[in-house]
Short mmCIF file of C-alpha atoms in Angstrom, two decimals:
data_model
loop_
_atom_site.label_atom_id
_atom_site.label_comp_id
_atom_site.label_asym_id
_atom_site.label_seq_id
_atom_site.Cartn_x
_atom_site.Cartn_y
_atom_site.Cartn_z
CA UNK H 1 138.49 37.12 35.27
CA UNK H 2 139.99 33.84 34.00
CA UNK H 3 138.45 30.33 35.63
CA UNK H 4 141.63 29.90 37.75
CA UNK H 5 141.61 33.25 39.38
CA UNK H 6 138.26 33.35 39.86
CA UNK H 7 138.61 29.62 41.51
CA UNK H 8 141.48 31.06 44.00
CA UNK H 9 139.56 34.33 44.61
CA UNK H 10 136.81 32.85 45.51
CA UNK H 11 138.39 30.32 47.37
CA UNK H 12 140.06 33.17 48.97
CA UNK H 13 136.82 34.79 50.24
CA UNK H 14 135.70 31.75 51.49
CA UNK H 15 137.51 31.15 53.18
CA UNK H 16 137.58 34.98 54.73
CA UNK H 17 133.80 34.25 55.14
CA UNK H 18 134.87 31.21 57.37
CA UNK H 19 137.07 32.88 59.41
CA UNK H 20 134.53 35.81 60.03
CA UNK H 21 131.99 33.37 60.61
CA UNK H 22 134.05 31.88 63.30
CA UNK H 23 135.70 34.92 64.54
CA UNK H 24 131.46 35.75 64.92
CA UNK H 25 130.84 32.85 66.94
CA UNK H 26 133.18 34.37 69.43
CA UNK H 27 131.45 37.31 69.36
CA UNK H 28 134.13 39.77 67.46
CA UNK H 29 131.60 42.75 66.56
CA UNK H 30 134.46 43.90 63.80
CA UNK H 31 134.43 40.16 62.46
CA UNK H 32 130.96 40.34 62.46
CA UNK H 33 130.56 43.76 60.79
CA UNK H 34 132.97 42.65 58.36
CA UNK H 35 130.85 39.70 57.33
CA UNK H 36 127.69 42.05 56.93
CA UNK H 37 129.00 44.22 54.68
CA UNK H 38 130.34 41.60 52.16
CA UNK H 39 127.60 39.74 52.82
CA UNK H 40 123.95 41.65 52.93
CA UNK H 41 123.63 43.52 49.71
CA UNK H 42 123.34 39.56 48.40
CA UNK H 43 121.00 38.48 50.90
CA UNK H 44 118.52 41.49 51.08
CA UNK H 45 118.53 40.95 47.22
CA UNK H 46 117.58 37.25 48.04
CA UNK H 47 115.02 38.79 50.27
CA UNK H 48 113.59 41.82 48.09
CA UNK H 49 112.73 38.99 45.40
CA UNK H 50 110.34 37.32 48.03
CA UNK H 51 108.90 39.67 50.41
CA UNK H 52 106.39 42.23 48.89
CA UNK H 53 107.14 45.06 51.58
CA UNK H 54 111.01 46.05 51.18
CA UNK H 55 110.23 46.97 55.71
CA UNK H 56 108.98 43.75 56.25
CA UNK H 57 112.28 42.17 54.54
CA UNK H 58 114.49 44.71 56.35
CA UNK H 59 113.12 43.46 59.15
CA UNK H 60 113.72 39.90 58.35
CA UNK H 61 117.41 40.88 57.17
CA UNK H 62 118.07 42.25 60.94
CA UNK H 63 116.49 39.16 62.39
CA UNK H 64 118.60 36.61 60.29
CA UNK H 65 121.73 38.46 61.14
CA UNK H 66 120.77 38.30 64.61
CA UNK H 67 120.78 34.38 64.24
CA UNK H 68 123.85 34.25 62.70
CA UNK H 69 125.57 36.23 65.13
CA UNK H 70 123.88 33.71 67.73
CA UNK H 71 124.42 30.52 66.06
CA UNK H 72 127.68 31.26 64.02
CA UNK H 73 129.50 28.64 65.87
CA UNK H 74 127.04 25.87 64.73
CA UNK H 75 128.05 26.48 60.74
CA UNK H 76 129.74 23.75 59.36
CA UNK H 77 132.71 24.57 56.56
CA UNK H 78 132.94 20.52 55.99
CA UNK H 79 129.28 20.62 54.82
CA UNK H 80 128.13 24.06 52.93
CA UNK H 81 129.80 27.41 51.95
CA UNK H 82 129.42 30.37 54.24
CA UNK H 83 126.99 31.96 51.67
CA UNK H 84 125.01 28.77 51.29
CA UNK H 85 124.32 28.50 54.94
CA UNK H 86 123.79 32.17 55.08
CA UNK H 87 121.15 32.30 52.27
CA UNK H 88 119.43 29.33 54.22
CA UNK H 89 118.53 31.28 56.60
CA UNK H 90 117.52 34.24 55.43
CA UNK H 91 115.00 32.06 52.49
CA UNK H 92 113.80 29.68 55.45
CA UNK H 93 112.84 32.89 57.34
CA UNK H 94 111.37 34.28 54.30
CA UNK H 95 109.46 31.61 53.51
CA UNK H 96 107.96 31.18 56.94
CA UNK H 97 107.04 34.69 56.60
CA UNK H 98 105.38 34.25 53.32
CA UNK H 99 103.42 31.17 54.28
CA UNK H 100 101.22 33.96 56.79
CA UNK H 101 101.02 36.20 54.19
CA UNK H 102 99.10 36.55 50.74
CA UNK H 103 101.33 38.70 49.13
CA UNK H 104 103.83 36.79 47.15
CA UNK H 105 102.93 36.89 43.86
CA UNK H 106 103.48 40.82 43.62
CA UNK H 107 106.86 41.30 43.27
CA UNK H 108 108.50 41.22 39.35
CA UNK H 109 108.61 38.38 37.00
CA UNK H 110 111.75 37.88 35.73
CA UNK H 111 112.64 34.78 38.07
CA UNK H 112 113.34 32.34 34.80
CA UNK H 113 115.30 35.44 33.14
CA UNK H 114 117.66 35.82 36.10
CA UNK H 115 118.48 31.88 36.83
CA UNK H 116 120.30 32.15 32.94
CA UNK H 117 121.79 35.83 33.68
CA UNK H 118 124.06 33.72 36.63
CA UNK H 119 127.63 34.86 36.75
CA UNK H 120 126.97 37.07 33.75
CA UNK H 121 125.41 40.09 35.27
CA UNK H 122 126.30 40.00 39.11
CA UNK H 123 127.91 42.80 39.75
CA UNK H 124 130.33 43.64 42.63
CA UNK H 125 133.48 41.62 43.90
CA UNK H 126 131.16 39.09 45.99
CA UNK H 127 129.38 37.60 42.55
CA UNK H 128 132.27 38.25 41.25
CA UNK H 129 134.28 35.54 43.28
CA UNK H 130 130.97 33.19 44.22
CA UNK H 131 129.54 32.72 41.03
CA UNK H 132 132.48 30.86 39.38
CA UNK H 133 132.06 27.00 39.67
CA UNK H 134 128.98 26.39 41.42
CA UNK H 135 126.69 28.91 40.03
CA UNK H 136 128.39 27.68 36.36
CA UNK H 137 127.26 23.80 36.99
CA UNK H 138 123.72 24.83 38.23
CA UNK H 139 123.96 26.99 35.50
CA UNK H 140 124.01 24.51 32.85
CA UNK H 141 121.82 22.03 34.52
CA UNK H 142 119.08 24.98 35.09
CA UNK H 143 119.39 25.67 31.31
CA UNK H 144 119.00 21.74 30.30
CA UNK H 145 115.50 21.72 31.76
CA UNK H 146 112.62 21.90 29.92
CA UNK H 147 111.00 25.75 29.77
CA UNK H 148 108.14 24.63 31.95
CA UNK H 149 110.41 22.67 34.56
CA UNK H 150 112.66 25.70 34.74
CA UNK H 151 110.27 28.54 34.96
CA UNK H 152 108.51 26.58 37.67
CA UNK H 153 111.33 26.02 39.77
CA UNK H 154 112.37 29.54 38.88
CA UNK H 155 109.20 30.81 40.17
CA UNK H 156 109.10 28.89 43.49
CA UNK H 157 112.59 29.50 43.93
CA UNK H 158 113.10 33.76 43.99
CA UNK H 159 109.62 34.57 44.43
CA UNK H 160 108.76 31.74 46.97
CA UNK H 161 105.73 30.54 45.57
CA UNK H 162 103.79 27.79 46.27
CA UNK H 163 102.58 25.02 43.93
CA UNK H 164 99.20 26.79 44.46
CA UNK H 165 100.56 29.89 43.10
CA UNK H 166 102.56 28.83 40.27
CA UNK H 167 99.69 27.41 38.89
CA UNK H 168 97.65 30.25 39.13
CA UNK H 169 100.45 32.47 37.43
CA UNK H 170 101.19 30.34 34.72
CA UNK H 171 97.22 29.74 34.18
CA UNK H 172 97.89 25.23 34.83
CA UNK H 173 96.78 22.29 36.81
CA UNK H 174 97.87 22.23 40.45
CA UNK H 175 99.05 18.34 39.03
CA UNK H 176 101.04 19.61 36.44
CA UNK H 177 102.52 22.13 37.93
CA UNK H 178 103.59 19.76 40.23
CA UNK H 179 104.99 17.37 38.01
CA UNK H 180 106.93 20.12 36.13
CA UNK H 181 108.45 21.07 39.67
CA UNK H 182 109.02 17.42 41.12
CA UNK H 183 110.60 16.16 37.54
CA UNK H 184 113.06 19.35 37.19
CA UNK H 185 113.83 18.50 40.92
CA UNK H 186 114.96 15.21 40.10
CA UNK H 187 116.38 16.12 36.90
CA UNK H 188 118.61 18.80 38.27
CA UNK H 189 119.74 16.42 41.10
CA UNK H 190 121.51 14.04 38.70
CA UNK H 191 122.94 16.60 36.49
CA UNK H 192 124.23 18.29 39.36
CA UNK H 193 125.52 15.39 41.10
CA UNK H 194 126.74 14.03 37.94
CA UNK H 195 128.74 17.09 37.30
CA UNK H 196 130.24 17.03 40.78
CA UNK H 197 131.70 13.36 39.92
CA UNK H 198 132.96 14.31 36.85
CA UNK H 199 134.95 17.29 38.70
CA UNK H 200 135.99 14.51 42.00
CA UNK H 201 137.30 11.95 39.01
CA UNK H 202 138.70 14.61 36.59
CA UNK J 1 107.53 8.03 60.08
CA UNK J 2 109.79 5.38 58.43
CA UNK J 3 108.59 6.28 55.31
CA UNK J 4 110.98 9.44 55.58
CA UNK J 5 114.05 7.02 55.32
CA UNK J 6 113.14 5.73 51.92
CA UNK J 7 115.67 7.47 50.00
CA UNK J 8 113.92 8.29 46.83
CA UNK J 9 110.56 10.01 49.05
CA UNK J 10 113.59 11.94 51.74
CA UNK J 11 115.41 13.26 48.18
CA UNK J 12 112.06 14.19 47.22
CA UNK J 13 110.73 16.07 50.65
CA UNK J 14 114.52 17.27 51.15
CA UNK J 15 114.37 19.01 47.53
CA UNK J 16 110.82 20.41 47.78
CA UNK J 17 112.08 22.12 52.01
CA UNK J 18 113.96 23.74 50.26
CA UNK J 19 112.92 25.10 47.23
CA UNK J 20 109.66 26.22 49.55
CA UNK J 21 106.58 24.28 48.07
CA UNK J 22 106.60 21.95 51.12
CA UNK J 23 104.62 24.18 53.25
CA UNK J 24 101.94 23.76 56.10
CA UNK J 25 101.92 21.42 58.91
CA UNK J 26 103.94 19.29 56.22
CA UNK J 27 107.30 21.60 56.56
CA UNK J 28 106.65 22.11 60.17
CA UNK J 29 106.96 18.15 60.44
CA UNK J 30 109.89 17.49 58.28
CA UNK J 31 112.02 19.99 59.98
CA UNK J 32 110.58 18.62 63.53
CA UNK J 33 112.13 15.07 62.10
CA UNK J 34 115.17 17.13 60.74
CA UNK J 35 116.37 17.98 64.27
CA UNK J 36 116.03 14.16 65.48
CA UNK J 37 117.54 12.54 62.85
CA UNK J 38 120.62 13.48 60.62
CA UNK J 39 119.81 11.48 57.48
CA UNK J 40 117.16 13.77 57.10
CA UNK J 41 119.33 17.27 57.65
CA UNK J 42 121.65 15.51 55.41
CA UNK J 43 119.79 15.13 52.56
CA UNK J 44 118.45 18.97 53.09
CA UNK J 45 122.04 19.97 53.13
CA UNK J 46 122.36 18.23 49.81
CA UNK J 47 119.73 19.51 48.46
CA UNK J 48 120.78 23.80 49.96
CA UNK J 49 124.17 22.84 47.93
CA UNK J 50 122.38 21.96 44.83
CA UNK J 51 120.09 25.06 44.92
CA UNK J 52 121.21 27.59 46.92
CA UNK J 53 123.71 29.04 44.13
CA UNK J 54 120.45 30.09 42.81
CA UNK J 55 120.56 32.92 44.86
CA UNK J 56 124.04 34.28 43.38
CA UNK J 57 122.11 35.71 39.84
CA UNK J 58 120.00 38.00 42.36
CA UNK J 59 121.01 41.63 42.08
CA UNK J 60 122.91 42.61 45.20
CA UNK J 61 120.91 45.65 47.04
CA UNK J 62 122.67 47.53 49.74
CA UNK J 63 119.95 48.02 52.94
CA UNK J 64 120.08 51.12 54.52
CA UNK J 65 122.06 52.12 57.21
CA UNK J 66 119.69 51.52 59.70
CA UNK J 67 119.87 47.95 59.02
CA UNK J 68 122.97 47.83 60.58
CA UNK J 69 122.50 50.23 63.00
CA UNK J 70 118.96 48.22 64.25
CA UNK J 71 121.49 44.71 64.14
CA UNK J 72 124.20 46.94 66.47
CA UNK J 73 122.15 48.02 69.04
CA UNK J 74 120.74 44.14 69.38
CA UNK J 75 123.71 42.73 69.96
CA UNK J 76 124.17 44.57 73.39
CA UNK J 77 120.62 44.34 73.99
CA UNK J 78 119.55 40.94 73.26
CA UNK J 79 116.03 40.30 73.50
CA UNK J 80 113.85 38.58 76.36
CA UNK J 81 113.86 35.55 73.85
CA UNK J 82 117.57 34.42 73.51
CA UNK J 83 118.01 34.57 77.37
CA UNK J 84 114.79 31.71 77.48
CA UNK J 85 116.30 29.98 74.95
CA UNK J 86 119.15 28.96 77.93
CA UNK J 87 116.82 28.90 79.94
CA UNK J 88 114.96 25.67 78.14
CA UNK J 89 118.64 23.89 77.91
CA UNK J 90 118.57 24.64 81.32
CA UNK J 91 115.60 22.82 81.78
CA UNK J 92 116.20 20.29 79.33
CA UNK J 93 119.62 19.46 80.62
CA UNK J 94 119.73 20.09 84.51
CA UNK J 95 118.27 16.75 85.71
CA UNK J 96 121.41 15.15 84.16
CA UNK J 97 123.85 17.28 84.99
CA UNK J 98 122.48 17.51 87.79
CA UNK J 99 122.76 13.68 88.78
CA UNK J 100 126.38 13.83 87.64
CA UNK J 101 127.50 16.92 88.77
CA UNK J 102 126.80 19.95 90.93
CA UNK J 103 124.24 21.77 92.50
CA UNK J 104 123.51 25.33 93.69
CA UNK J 105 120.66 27.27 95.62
CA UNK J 106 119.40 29.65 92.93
CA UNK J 107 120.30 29.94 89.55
CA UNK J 108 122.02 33.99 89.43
CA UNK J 109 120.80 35.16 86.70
CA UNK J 110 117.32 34.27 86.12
CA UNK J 111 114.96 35.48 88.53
CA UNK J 112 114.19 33.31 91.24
CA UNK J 113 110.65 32.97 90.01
CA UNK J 114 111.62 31.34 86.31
CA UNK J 115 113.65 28.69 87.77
CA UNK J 116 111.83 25.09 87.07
CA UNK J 117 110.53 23.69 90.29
CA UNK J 118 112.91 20.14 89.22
CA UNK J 119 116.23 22.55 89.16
CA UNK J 120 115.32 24.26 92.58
CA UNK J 121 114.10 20.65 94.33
CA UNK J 122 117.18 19.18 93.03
CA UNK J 123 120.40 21.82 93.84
CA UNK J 124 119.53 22.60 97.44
CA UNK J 125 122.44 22.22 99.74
CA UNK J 126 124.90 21.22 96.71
CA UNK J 127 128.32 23.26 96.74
CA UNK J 128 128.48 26.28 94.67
CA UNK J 129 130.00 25.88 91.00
CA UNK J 130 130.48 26.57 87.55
CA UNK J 131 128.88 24.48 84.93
CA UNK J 132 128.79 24.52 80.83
CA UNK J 133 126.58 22.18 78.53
CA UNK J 134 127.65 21.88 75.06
CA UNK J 135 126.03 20.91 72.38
CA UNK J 136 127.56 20.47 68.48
CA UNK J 137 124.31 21.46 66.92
CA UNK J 138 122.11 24.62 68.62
CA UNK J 139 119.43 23.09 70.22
CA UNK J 140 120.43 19.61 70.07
CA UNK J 141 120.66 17.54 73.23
CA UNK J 142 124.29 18.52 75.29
CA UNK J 143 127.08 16.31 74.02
CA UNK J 144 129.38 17.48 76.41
CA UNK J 145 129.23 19.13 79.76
CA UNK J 146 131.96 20.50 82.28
CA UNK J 147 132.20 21.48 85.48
CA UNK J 148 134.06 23.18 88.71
CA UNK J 149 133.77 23.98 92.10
CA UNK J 150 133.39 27.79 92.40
CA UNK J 151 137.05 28.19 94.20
CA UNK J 152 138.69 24.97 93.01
CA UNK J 153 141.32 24.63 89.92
CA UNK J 154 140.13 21.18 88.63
CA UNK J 155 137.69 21.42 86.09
CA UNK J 156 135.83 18.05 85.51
CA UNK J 157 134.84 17.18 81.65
CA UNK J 158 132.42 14.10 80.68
CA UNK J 159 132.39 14.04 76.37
CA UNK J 160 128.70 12.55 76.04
CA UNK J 161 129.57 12.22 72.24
CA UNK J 162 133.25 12.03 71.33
CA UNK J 163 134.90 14.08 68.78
CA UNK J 164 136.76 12.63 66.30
CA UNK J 165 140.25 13.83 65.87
CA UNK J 166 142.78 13.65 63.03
CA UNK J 167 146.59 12.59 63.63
CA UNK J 168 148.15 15.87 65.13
CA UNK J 169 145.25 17.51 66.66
CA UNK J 170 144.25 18.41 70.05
CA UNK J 171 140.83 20.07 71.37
CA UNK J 172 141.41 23.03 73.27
CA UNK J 173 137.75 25.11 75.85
CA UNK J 174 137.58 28.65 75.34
CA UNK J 175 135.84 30.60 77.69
CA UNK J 176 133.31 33.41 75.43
CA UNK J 177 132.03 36.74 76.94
CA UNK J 178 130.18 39.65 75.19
CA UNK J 179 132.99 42.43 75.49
CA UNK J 180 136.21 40.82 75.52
CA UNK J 181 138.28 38.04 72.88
CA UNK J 182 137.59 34.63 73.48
CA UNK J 183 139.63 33.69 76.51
CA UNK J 184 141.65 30.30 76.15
CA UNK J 185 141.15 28.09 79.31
CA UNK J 186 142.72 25.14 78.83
CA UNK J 187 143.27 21.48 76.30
CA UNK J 188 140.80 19.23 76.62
CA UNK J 189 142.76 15.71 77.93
CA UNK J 190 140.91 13.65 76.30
CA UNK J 191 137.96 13.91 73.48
CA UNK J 192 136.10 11.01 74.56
CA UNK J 193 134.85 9.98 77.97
CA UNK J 194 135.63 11.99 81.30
CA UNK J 195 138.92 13.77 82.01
CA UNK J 196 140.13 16.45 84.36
CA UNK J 197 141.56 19.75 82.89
CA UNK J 198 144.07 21.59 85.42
CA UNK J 199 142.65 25.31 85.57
CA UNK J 200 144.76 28.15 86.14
CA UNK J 201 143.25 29.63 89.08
CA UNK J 202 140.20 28.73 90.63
CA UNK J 203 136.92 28.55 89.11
CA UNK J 204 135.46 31.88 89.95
CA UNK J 205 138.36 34.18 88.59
CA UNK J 206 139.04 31.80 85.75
CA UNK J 207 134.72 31.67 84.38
CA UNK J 208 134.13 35.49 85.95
CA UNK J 209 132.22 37.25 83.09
CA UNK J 210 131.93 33.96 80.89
CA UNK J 211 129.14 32.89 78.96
CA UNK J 212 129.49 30.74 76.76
CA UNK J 213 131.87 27.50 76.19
CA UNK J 214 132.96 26.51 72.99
CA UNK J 215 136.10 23.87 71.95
CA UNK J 216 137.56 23.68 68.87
CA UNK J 217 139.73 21.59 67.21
CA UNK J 218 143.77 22.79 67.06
CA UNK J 219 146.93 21.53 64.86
CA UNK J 220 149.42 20.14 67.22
CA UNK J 221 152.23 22.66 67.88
CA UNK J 222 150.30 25.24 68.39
CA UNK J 223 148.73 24.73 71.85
CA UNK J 224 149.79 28.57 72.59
CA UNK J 225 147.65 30.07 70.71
CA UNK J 226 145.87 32.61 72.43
CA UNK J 227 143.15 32.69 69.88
CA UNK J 228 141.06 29.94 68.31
CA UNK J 229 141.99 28.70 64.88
CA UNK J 230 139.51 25.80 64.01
CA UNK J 231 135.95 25.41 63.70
CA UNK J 232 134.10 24.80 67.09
CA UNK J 233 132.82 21.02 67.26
CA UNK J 234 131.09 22.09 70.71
CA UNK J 235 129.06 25.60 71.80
CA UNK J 236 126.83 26.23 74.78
CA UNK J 237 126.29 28.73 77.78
CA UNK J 238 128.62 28.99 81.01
CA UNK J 239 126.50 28.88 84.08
CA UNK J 240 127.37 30.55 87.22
CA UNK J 241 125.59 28.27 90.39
CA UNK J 242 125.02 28.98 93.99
#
């Protein structure tokens, strides 16, 4: 798929996930079932990656989809993507989850692996479409990190691990563990912001 | 808490939400301060923009049909929790509409022994009605409210917050129930300040099986429609009174 279709298709499905969202709001159930099948496979993914016990994130998967088909009117298309405010919910559920449990750091370690595999190895018409320009930008700005930065952020990111826990995996200080995180934080904010200008100017 | 507002420490917090490693009583505070103030949900907007694309390199997994079939049965069934969930804007908001508006002798559908002793003190003796509070955010303070007597056509509207309309667009209040498409009751006149909105028959048969409220923002020529086109700027429950 060439850049420019894969711009309009997934500006296409966008904006399809808009109008489901909002047909959901008013509670269509067809809108709503719609949005669930293009939509879950990506976020139980999202949530087999962080939750240990693939019950406990079907679980979480039904309650999250539950919310959005209670709060579907409060999504904002002037401020984040469908899938962005989707995948909000489902990792802020997650992650509440995993703060009461101990069982995070069970689940596979190929976090750092995947963040570099983005748009390459998504399969299905969803990645297809989503993972053109944004996922491309973080992409980059992922891959301009230093290893430690990246697999630290990686780490925290898919497998929801605390500072605590990254440093236990990767055998460092708490500090610098820290560090690593709070200084590829900052460092992906400006190339990602600085990419965005370039796009709004260009 | 006005260290939250300097820029470079709300980037920081706002980036570290939500990748996860703020965590404790930390987390629990930041999104407390979240809800208040919308510098702070900006910046954790921001930051779900910059990250959450992260999530597209995950392998899709289809769940299993029961997934669905668990999420299907809920939504006819909705748990004890979403019904107190209008009850606590009830509580929240009744004193003020209240004071402004209407007032009733027992709230319908909430049993007579969950009602907030301020609500029941406060509607005795006031005529039977119909009243919505809407809210742009879920759980955010109402930002709008509307009202009717129960057999009266004149639906009275008070915009707490105004919306903020391009050239060529109107706001039109649709009237949401579980089983049936959103049902189109009327343009708001005006979306600032109070207004009157001409209803189509009185308040009873117009709200009868409504729930929820919602207004969204329309294109000029097409005040018709008998569906909703925009986004909703305003969302909250329809609530029967006497």
């Amino acid at each position: 798929m060439n850049s420019s279709v894969a711009t309009e298709s997934r500006d296409t499905l966008t904006a399809e996930l808009e109008n489901l969202l909002a047909r959901t709001a008013l509670h269509d159930k067809k809108a709503f079932a719609r949005l669930y099948e293009l939509t879950s496979p990506r976020l139980f993914g999202v949530l087999l990656q962080m939750i240990r016990s693939r019950a406990v994130a079907e679980e979480i998967l039904q309650e999250c989809f539950i919310r959005i088909w209670q709060h579907a009117g409060t999504y904002m298309s002037l401020k984040s993507q469908p899938m962005t405010w989707m995948t909000s919910i489902v990792r802020n559920r997650a992650l509440d989850y995993l703060r009461t449990q101990k069982n995070a750091s069970v689940v596979p370690d190929d976090a750092e692996e995947r963040v570099l595999d983005i748009a390459d190895e998504t399969p299905g018409i969803l990645a297809e479409m989503l993972a053109a320009d944004e996922a491309q930008s973080l992409r980059d700005c992922m891959a301009a990190l230093d290893a430690n930065q990246r697999k630290s952020i990686a780490a925290a990111f898919y497998r929801g691990l605390t500072h605590d826990e990254v440093a236990a995996e990767l055998g460092m200080a708490l500090g610098t563990v820290k560090s690593w995180i709070r200084r590829g934080l900052e460092r992906l904010r400006r190339c990602i912001d600085g990419q965005a200008l370039i796009e709004e100017q260009g | 808490m006005m260290r939250y507002f300097k820029p470079a420490l709300l980037d920081q917090l706002a980036g570290a939400y939500v990748l996860g490693t703020l965590k404790g009583r930390a987390r629990q505070r930041f999104v407390r301060l979240s809800q208040a103030h919308p510098v702070i949900q900006q910046a954790i907007i921001a930051w779900e923009n910059r990250l959450l694309p992260l999530a597209l390199a995950v392998t899709p997994v289809t769940p299993p049909k029961r997934v669905w079939k668990s999420i299907h049965a809920r939504l006819d069934n909705p748990p004890h929790k979403s019904r107190f969930d209008v009850f606590a804007l009830l509580r929240i908001t009744a004193p003020l509409a209240l004071g402004v508006l209407l007032g009733v002798g027992v709230l319908q559908y909430l049993p007579k022994e969950e009602l907030p002793q301020q609500v029941t003190q406060q509607t005795e003796g006031v005529p039977e009605s119909y009243v919505g509070f809407l809210t742009g955010t879920a759980g955010a303070a109402p930002t709008m409210h509307a009202s009717a007597m129960r057999r009266e056509s004149v639906l009275f509207i008070k915009m707490i917050e105004p919306v903020t309309l391009a050239p060529a667009q109107h706001l039109v209040l649709w009237g949401l129930s579980k089983d049936n498409p959103p049902k189109r009751i009327g343009i708001v006149p005006a979306p600032e300040g109070k207004s009157r909105m001409m209803l189509a028959a009185p308040a009873d048969i117009t709200f009868k099986g409504i729930t929820t409220l919602a207004v969204s923002i329309e294109a000029d020529g097409a005040e018709n429609n008998t569906a909703p086109i925009g986004e909703f700027v305003r969302q909250g429950p329809c609530v029967k009174l006497w």
